[in-house]
CSV table of C-alpha atoms in Angstrom, one decimal:
chain,number,residue,atom,x,y,z
A,1,MET,CA,49.4,97.8,138.0
A,2,LYS,CA,46.2,95.5,139.2
A,3,TYR,CA,45.8,95.8,143.0
A,4,LEU,CA,44.8,92.9,145.1
A,5,ASP,CA,41.3,93.9,145.9
A,6,GLU,CA,40.6,94.6,142.0
A,7,LEU,CA,42.1,91.1,141.1
A,8,LEU,CA,40.3,88.9,143.8
A,9,GLY,CA,36.9,91.4,143.7
A,10,ILE,CA,37.1,92.1,147.5
A,11,LYS,CA,37.0,95.0,149.6
A,12,TYR,CA,40.4,95.4,151.1
A,13,PRO,CA,43.7,94.5,149.4
A,14,VAL,CA,44.4,91.7,152.5
A,15,ILE,CA,44.6,87.8,152.4
A,16,GLN,CA,44.2,86.1,155.9
A,17,GLY,CA,47.1,83.6,156.1
A,18,GLY,CA,46.2,79.9,155.6
A,19,MET,CA,47.3,79.2,158.9
A,20,ALA,CA,47.3,75.3,159.8
A,21,ASN,CA,44.9,74.0,162.5
A,22,ILE,CA,43.8,77.9,163.2
A,23,ALA,CA,42.1,78.9,159.8
A,24,THR,CA,39.0,76.9,159.7
A,25,GLY,CA,36.1,77.2,157.2
A,26,GLU,CA,34.3,79.2,160.0
A,27,PHE,CA,37.4,81.9,160.2
A,28,ALA,CA,37.7,81.9,156.5
A,29,ALA,CA,34.5,82.8,156.0
A,30,ALA,CA,34.6,85.4,158.8
A,31,CYS,CA,37.5,87.0,157.3
A,32,SER,CA,35.9,87.2,154.0
A,33,ASN,CA,32.8,88.7,155.4
A,34,ALA,CA,35.1,91.2,156.9
A,35,GLY,CA,36.2,92.4,153.3
A,36,GLY,CA,39.6,90.4,152.8
A,37,LEU,CA,40.1,87.0,151.3
A,38,GLY,CA,39.4,84.2,154.0
A,39,LEU,CA,41.6,81.0,153.5
A,40,ILE,CA,41.2,77.7,155.0
A,41,GLY,CA,44.4,76.3,155.9
A,42,ALA,CA,44.6,72.6,154.8
A,43,GLY,CA,47.7,72.1,156.5
A,44,GLY,CA,46.6,71.0,159.7
A,45,ILE,CA,43.8,68.9,158.0
A,46,ARG,CA,44.1,65.2,158.6
A,47,ASP,CA,41.9,63.5,156.1
A,48,THR,CA,39.9,64.4,152.4
A,49,ASP,CA,36.4,64.4,154.3
A,50,SER,CA,37.5,67.1,156.9
A,51,LEU,CA,38.7,69.3,154.1
A,52,ILE,CA,35.5,68.9,152.4
A,53,ALA,CA,33.5,69.6,155.4
A,54,GLU,CA,35.6,73.0,156.1
A,55,ILE,CA,34.9,74.1,152.7
A,56,ARG,CA,31.1,73.4,152.6
A,57,LYS,CA,30.9,75.5,156.0
A,58,CYS,CA,32.6,78.3,154.7
A,59,LYS,CA,30.3,78.3,151.6
A,60,SER,CA,27.2,78.1,153.8
A,61,LEU,CA,28.6,81.2,156.1
A,62,THR,CA,29.6,83.7,153.1
A,63,ASP,CA,28.8,84.6,149.6
A,64,LYS,CA,32.2,86.2,149.3
A,65,PRO,CA,35.3,84.9,147.4
A,66,PHE,CA,37.5,82.7,149.7
A,67,GLY,CA,40.6,80.2,149.0
A,68,VAL,CA,42.5,77.1,150.3
A,69,ASN,CA,45.9,77.3,151.3
A,70,ILE,CA,47.8,73.8,150.3
A,71,MET,CA,50.9,73.0,152.2
A,72,LEU,CA,52.8,71.3,150.0
A,73,MET,CA,54.8,69.0,152.5
A,74,HIS,CA,51.4,67.6,153.7
A,75,PRO,CA,50.9,63.7,152.6
A,76,LEU,CA,47.5,64.4,151.0
A,77,ALA,CA,48.5,67.5,148.9
A,78,ASP,CA,47.8,65.8,145.9
A,79,ASP,CA,44.3,64.6,147.2
A,80,PHE,CA,43.7,68.3,148.5
A,81,ALA,CA,44.4,69.7,145.1
A,82,GLN,CA,41.6,67.8,143.6
A,83,ILE,CA,39.3,68.7,146.2
A,84,VAL,CA,39.8,72.3,145.7
A,85,ILE,CA,39.0,71.4,141.7
A,86,ASP,CA,36.1,69.6,142.4
A,87,GLU,CA,34.8,72.2,144.8
A,88,LYS,CA,35.5,74.9,142.3
A,89,ILE,CA,37.2,77.0,145.0
A,90,PRO,CA,38.2,80.2,143.3
A,91,VAL,CA,41.7,80.9,144.8
A,92,VAL,CA,44.6,78.7,145.9
A,93,THR,CA,47.3,79.4,147.7
A,94,THR,CA,50.2,77.2,148.3
A,95,GLY,CA,52.7,77.1,151.2
A,96,ALA,CA,56.3,74.9,151.8
A,97,GLY,CA,57.7,74.1,148.6
A,98,ASN,CA,57.6,74.1,144.7
A,99,PRO,CA,53.6,73.9,143.4
A,100,GLY,CA,54.7,73.5,140.0
A,101,LYS,CA,53.2,70.2,139.2
A,102,TYR,CA,49.4,71.3,140.3
A,103,VAL,CA,49.7,74.7,138.2
A,104,ASP,CA,48.3,73.4,135.0
A,105,SER,CA,45.0,71.5,136.4
A,106,PHE,CA,44.4,74.3,138.6
A,107,LYS,CA,44.4,76.9,135.7
A,108,ALA,CA,42.6,74.4,133.6
A,109,ALA,CA,39.8,74.9,136.3
A,110,GLY,CA,39.8,78.5,136.3
A,111,ILE,CA,41.3,78.7,139.8
A,112,LYS,CA,43.5,81.9,140.8
A,113,VAL,CA,46.9,80.4,141.7
A,114,ILE,CA,48.8,82.3,144.2
A,115,PRO,CA,52.1,80.5,145.8
A,116,VAL,CA,54.0,81.7,148.7
A,117,VAL,CA,57.3,82.3,147.9
A,118,ALA,CA,60.6,82.9,150.1
A,119,ALA,CA,63.0,83.4,147.2
A,120,PRO,CA,62.8,85.8,143.8
A,121,ILE,CA,64.0,82.7,141.6
A,122,LEU,CA,61.2,80.6,142.8
A,123,ALA,CA,59.0,83.3,141.8
A,124,LYS,CA,60.6,83.8,138.6
A,125,HIS,CA,59.9,79.9,138.0
A,126,LEU,CA,56.2,80.1,138.9
A,127,GLU,CA,55.7,83.2,136.6
A,128,ASN,CA,56.9,81.1,133.8
A,129,LEU,CA,54.4,78.3,134.6
A,130,GLY,CA,51.5,80.8,134.3
A,131,VAL,CA,50.8,81.6,138.2
A,132,ASP,CA,48.2,84.6,138.7
A,133,ALA,CA,50.2,86.3,141.6
A,134,VAL,CA,52.8,85.5,144.1
A,135,ILE,CA,53.0,86.2,147.9
A,136,ALA,CA,56.2,87.0,149.0
A,137,GLU,CA,56.6,86.0,152.4
A,138,GLY,CA,59.5,87.1,154.6
A,139,THR,CA,60.9,85.6,157.5
A,140,GLU,CA,59.4,87.8,160.1
A,141,SER,CA,56.3,85.8,159.7
A,142,GLY,CA,55.2,83.2,161.9
A,143,GLY,CA,55.2,79.4,160.9
A,144,HIS,CA,56.9,78.0,158.3
A,145,VAL,CA,59.5,80.8,157.1
A,146,GLY,CA,62.3,81.5,154.9
A,147,GLU,CA,65.4,83.0,155.3
A,148,MET,CA,64.9,86.5,153.4
A,149,THR,CA,63.2,89.7,155.2
A,150,THR,CA,60.3,91.2,154.0
A,151,MET,CA,62.2,94.3,153.0
A,152,THR,CA,64.9,92.9,151.2
A,153,LEU,CA,62.4,89.9,149.4
A,154,VAL,CA,59.3,91.9,148.1
A,155,PRO,CA,61.3,94.8,146.1
A,156,GLN,CA,63.5,91.7,144.4
A,157,VAL,CA,60.5,89.5,143.9
A,158,VAL,CA,58.6,92.9,142.3
A,159,ASP,CA,62.0,93.4,140.1
A,160,THR,CA,62.2,89.7,138.8
A,161,VAL,CA,58.7,89.3,137.6
A,162,ASN,CA,55.9,90.8,135.8
A,163,ILE,CA,52.9,89.3,137.8
A,164,PRO,CA,51.4,91.0,141.0
A,165,VAL,CA,53.3,90.9,143.9
A,166,ILE,CA,51.8,90.3,147.6
A,167,ALA,CA,53.8,91.3,150.9
A,168,ALA,CA,53.6,89.3,153.4
A,169,GLY,CA,55.7,88.8,156.7
A,170,GLY,CA,55.8,91.9,159.4
A,171,ILE,CA,52.7,93.2,158.6
A,172,ALA,CA,49.9,93.8,161.2
A,173,ASP,CA,49.0,97.5,161.2
A,174,HIS,CA,49.0,100.8,158.4
A,175,ARG,CA,52.4,101.6,158.7
A,176,GLN,CA,53.8,98.3,157.4
A,177,PHE,CA,50.9,98.0,154.9
A,178,ASP,CA,52.0,101.4,153.9
A,179,ALA,CA,55.4,100.7,153.5
A,180,ALA,CA,54.8,97.1,151.9
A,181,MET,CA,52.8,98.8,148.8
A,182,THR,CA,55.7,101.4,148.7
A,183,LEU,CA,58.1,98.6,148.1
A,184,GLY,CA,55.8,97.3,145.1
A,185,ALA,CA,53.4,95.0,146.6
A,186,CYS,CA,49.9,94.7,145.3
A,187,GLY,CA,48.6,94.0,148.5
A,188,VAL,CA,49.3,92.1,151.6
A,189,GLN,CA,49.0,88.8,153.3
A,190,VAL,CA,48.7,88.8,157.1
A,191,GLY,CA,48.4,86.0,159.9
A,192,THR,CA,49.9,86.7,163.1
A,193,CYS,CA,47.7,90.0,163.9
A,194,LEU,CA,44.2,88.0,163.3
A,195,LEU,CA,45.4,85.7,166.0
A,196,ALA,CA,44.6,88.5,168.4
A,197,SER,CA,40.9,88.5,166.9
A,198,ASN,CA,37.8,88.0,168.1
A,199,GLU,CA,36.8,85.4,165.5
A,200,CYS,CA,40.0,83.8,165.7
A,201,PRO,CA,39.3,80.0,166.8
A,202,ILE,CA,42.5,79.3,169.0
A,203,HIS,CA,42.6,79.0,172.8
A,204,GLU,CA,42.2,81.7,174.9
A,205,ASN,CA,45.9,81.2,176.4
A,206,TYR,CA,47.3,81.4,172.9
A,207,LYS,CA,45.8,84.8,172.4
A,208,ALA,CA,46.7,86.1,175.7
A,209,ALA,CA,50.4,84.5,175.0
A,210,VAL,CA,50.5,86.7,171.9
A,211,ILE,CA,49.0,90.0,173.2
A,212,LYS,CA,51.7,89.4,176.3
A,213,SER,CA,54.8,88.8,173.8
A,214,LYS,CA,57.2,91.2,172.7
A,215,GLY,CA,58.7,91.3,169.3
A,216,SER,CA,61.8,89.5,170.4
A,217,ASP,CA,59.9,86.8,171.9
A,218,THR,CA,59.7,84.6,168.9
A,219,VAL,CA,62.3,82.1,167.9
A,220,VAL,CA,62.9,80.0,164.9
A,221,THR,CA,63.3,75.9,165.4
A,222,GLY,CA,64.1,73.3,162.9
A,223,ARG,CA,66.7,75.2,160.9
A,224,ILE,CA,69.1,72.0,161.1
A,225,ALA,CA,66.2,69.9,160.3
A,226,GLY,CA,65.4,71.8,157.0
A,227,THR,CA,61.6,72.8,158.3
A,228,PRO,CA,62.4,76.5,159.8
A,229,VAL,CA,59.5,77.4,162.0
A,230,ARG,CA,58.8,80.6,163.9
A,231,VAL,CA,57.0,80.1,167.1
A,232,LEU,CA,56.9,82.0,170.7
A,233,LYS,CA,59.6,81.0,173.0
A,234,ASN,CA,58.3,78.4,175.6
A,235,SER,CA,59.7,75.8,177.6
A,236,MET,CA,59.2,73.5,174.2
A,237,THR,CA,61.3,75.7,172.0
A,238,ARG,CA,64.1,75.6,174.8
A,239,GLU,CA,64.1,72.1,174.8
A,240,TYR,CA,63.8,71.8,170.8
A,241,ILE,CA,66.5,73.9,170.3
A,242,LYS,CA,69.0,72.4,173.0
A,243,LYS,CA,68.3,68.8,171.2
A,244,GLU,CA,69.2,70.8,167.6
A,245,LYS,CA,72.4,71.7,169.1
A,246,GLU,CA,73.2,68.3,170.6
A,247,GLY,CA,72.8,66.9,167.1
A,248,ALA,CA,69.6,65.1,167.4
A,249,ASP,CA,68.2,63.4,164.0
A,250,LYS,CA,65.4,64.7,162.2
A,251,MET,CA,63.2,61.8,163.2
A,252,ASP,CA,63.7,62.4,167.0
A,253,LEU,CA,62.8,66.4,166.6
A,254,GLU,CA,59.7,65.6,164.3
A,255,LYS,CA,58.8,63.2,167.3
A,256,PHE,CA,59.3,66.1,169.7
A,257,THR,CA,57.2,68.7,167.7
A,258,LEU,CA,54.3,66.2,166.8
A,259,GLY,CA,51.2,67.4,167.8
A,260,SER,CA,52.5,70.6,169.4
A,261,LEU,CA,50.5,73.0,167.6
A,262,ARG,CA,47.5,71.3,168.1
A,263,ARG,CA,48.3,71.5,172.0
A,264,ALA,CA,48.7,74.9,171.6
A,265,VAL,CA,45.6,75.9,169.3
A,266,PHE,CA,42.8,73.3,171.0
A,267,GLU,CA,44.1,72.8,174.6
A,268,GLY,CA,45.9,76.2,175.2
A,269,ASP,CA,49.1,74.4,176.6
A,270,THR,CA,51.5,77.5,176.4
A,271,LYS,CA,54.4,75.5,177.9
A,272,THR,CA,54.8,72.4,175.7
A,273,GLY,CA,52.2,73.7,172.9
A,274,SER,CA,53.9,75.3,169.4
A,275,LEU,CA,52.5,78.6,169.3
A,276,MET,CA,53.2,79.9,166.1
A,277,ALA,CA,53.5,83.8,165.6
A,278,GLY,CA,55.3,86.4,163.6
A,279,GLN,CA,57.6,89.1,164.9
A,280,THR,CA,54.6,91.6,164.8
A,281,CYS,CA,53.4,90.0,167.7
A,282,GLY,CA,55.1,92.5,170.0
A,283,GLN,CA,52.7,95.4,168.4
A,284,LEU,CA,49.4,93.3,169.4
A,285,LYS,CA,47.7,95.0,172.6
A,286,GLU,CA,44.2,94.0,172.3
A,287,ILE,CA,41.9,91.5,170.5
A,288,ARG,CA,39.7,93.1,168.4
A,289,PRO,CA,37.2,92.0,165.5
A,290,VAL,CA,38.7,91.1,162.2
A,291,ALA,CA,37.1,94.1,160.7
A,292,ASP,CA,38.8,96.6,162.7
A,293,ILE,CA,42.0,94.8,162.0
A,294,PHE,CA,41.4,95.0,158.2
A,295,GLU,CA,40.2,98.5,158.1
A,296,ASP,CA,43.1,99.7,160.2
A,297,ILE,CA,45.5,98.2,158.1
A,298,CYS,CA,44.1,99.5,154.9
A,299,GLN,CA,43.2,103.1,156.0
A,300,ASN,CA,45.7,104.9,154.0
A,301,TYR,CA,45.3,102.9,151.0
A,302,GLU,CA,43.9,105.2,148.6
A,303,LYS,CA,46.3,107.5,149.6
A,304,VAL,CA,49.5,105.1,149.2
A,305,LYS,CA,47.6,104.1,145.7
A,306,ALA,CA,48.0,107.6,144.4
A,307,ILE,CA,51.6,107.6,145.3
A,308,THR,CA,52.7,104.2,144.0
A,309,ILE,CA,50.5,103.9,141.0
A,310,GLY,CA,52.8,103.7,138.0
A,311,ALA,CA,55.8,103.6,140.1
B,1,MET,CA,74.0,68.1,126.1
B,2,ASN,CA,77.2,66.0,127.3
B,3,PHE,CA,78.3,65.6,130.9
B,4,GLU,CA,80.7,68.0,130.7
B,5,GLU,CA,78.3,70.7,129.6
B,6,LEU,CA,75.9,69.6,132.3
B,7,LYS,CA,78.6,69.6,135.0
B,8,GLU,CA,79.4,73.4,133.9
B,9,VAL,CA,75.6,74.3,134.5
B,10,ILE,CA,75.5,72.6,137.6
B,11,VAL,CA,78.9,74.0,139.4
B,12,ASP,CA,77.5,77.3,137.9
B,13,THR,CA,74.0,77.2,139.6
B,14,LEU,CA,74.7,75.2,142.8
B,15,GLY,CA,78.1,76.6,143.4
B,16,CYS,CA,79.6,73.2,144.5
B,17,ASP,CA,83.4,71.9,143.6
B,18,GLU,CA,83.7,70.6,140.1
B,19,ASP,CA,85.2,67.4,141.2
B,20,LYS,CA,82.1,66.5,143.4
B,21,VAL,CA,80.0,66.5,140.1
B,22,THR,CA,80.2,62.9,139.1
B,23,GLU,CA,77.6,61.3,136.9
B,24,ASP,CA,76.5,59.2,140.2
B,25,ALA,CA,76.7,62.3,142.5
B,26,ASN,CA,73.2,62.8,144.5
B,27,LEU,CA,71.8,66.3,143.8
B,28,MET,CA,70.6,66.8,147.4
B,29,GLU,CA,73.0,64.4,149.3
B,30,ASP,CA,76.3,64.6,147.6
B,31,LEU,CA,76.0,68.2,146.1
B,32,GLU,CA,74.0,69.5,148.9
B,33,ALA,CA,71.3,71.3,146.9
B,34,ASP,CA,68.3,72.5,148.4
B,35,SER,CA,65.0,72.9,146.9
B,36,LEU,CA,65.5,76.6,145.9
B,37,ASP,CA,68.8,75.2,144.4
B,38,ILE,CA,66.9,72.9,142.2
B,39,VAL,CA,64.6,75.3,140.8
B,40,GLU,CA,67.4,77.3,139.8
B,41,LEU,CA,69.0,74.4,138.0
B,42,HIS,CA,65.9,73.6,136.7
B,43,MET,CA,65.8,77.3,134.7
B,44,ALA,CA,69.3,77.2,133.6
B,45,LEU,CA,68.9,73.9,132.1
B,46,GLU,CA,65.8,75.1,130.4
B,47,ASP,CA,67.5,78.4,129.0
B,48,LYS,CA,70.5,76.7,128.1
B,49,THR,CA,68.6,73.8,125.9
B,50,GLY,CA,65.5,75.7,125.1
B,51,LYS,CA,63.8,72.6,126.1
B,52,LYS,CA,60.9,72.2,128.6
B,53,ILE,CA,61.3,69.7,131.6
B,54,SER,CA,58.1,69.7,133.8
B,55,ASP,CA,58.3,69.7,137.8
B,56,GLU,CA,57.0,66.7,138.4
B,57,GLU,CA,59.7,65.0,136.0
B,58,LEU,CA,62.3,66.9,137.6
B,59,ALA,CA,61.3,65.8,141.3
B,60,ASN,CA,61.8,62.5,140.5
B,61,LEU,CA,65.3,62.7,139.6
B,62,LYS,CA,68.2,62.1,142.3
B,63,THR,CA,71.4,61.8,140.6
B,64,VAL,CA,73.6,63.9,137.8
B,65,LYS,CA,73.0,61.1,135.6
B,66,ASP,CA,69.5,61.1,136.1
B,67,VAL,CA,69.3,64.8,135.0
B,68,LEU,CA,71.2,64.2,131.9
B,69,GLU,CA,69.1,61.6,130.7
B,70,CYS,CA,66.1,63.3,131.3
B,71,ILE,CA,67.6,66.5,129.4
B,72,ASN,CA,68.2,64.4,126.4
B,73,LYS,CA,64.9,62.6,126.2
B,74,ALA,CA,62.9,66.2,126.7
B,75,ALA,CA,61.7,67.5,123.3
């Protein structure tokens, strides 16, 4: 089995999740410089010029590999796909859907394609289309989530495909990393634990809310509208869930959340903002440098590798 | 592939009622398929017919009739 660090030519087998509005070019560069794979999250980027600017910024700050995450529900997803080809980005991850239609053009451009999947069936389909690896992301994670847990999803994806599987969702320290590798993963993707890093460009109030939160403080909004998103509970989520139960239609609910992630990230509005976070929030106790977080996560890597090789 | 054969695959993969599967039934609205069901249907159809259908083609299909025409057109 090929491990993620070998596959991507990086120090630690860890990908930084492509968090919309949070994973800027500067943050991605910081994560790549710290030894993981940094990702620019295109999900919150509003126009093509801004994505190009973030990519150039990242290139200016690191000589290590980095990638771009394309959120497939984004109205500019087609344009963003073309930009990553033009800018010769080495790795692309995709989220929130089936990236099948882009795979051929990415492969032709020599880009490593690593979609996020929340079900074994999609992993199988994408393997047939020729993707390089998949990120199996369980519902413990923050932001857009599926139904299966990491504990059930990762081994089932591993059994279904012959390409490397990266585990995501519920991983924030070495215990969960070791468990993920035991489930058959070749590496991990993390997001929530990086919210509690010095380099993360979110508002201080957002970081403080993550540090203060308990593991049971997250909730999933949008299950009814078909866009489930895990966030920290606050006045916004209470109101949203009330509206959902009252049968508010999709458009109404969308208006309700419009701009809420930006309010959380940039303005530090912890009451009406959407504080996306996964269930690992309860184990984060301090703000640390990204390099320390990666080192902690991977501290048993060599030992775990010795056990899991050939498994 | 004829309509009856397609119907069988649809009932099997989507787990929906047989009498709901008409030519005009909309996959997402009438048969309540989600995006993962569509992927499963896609793979089942390719397995059954040995034909290749691109994701892009499949994304534009709305009804059972659309799917049938697409498969019979595919090489």
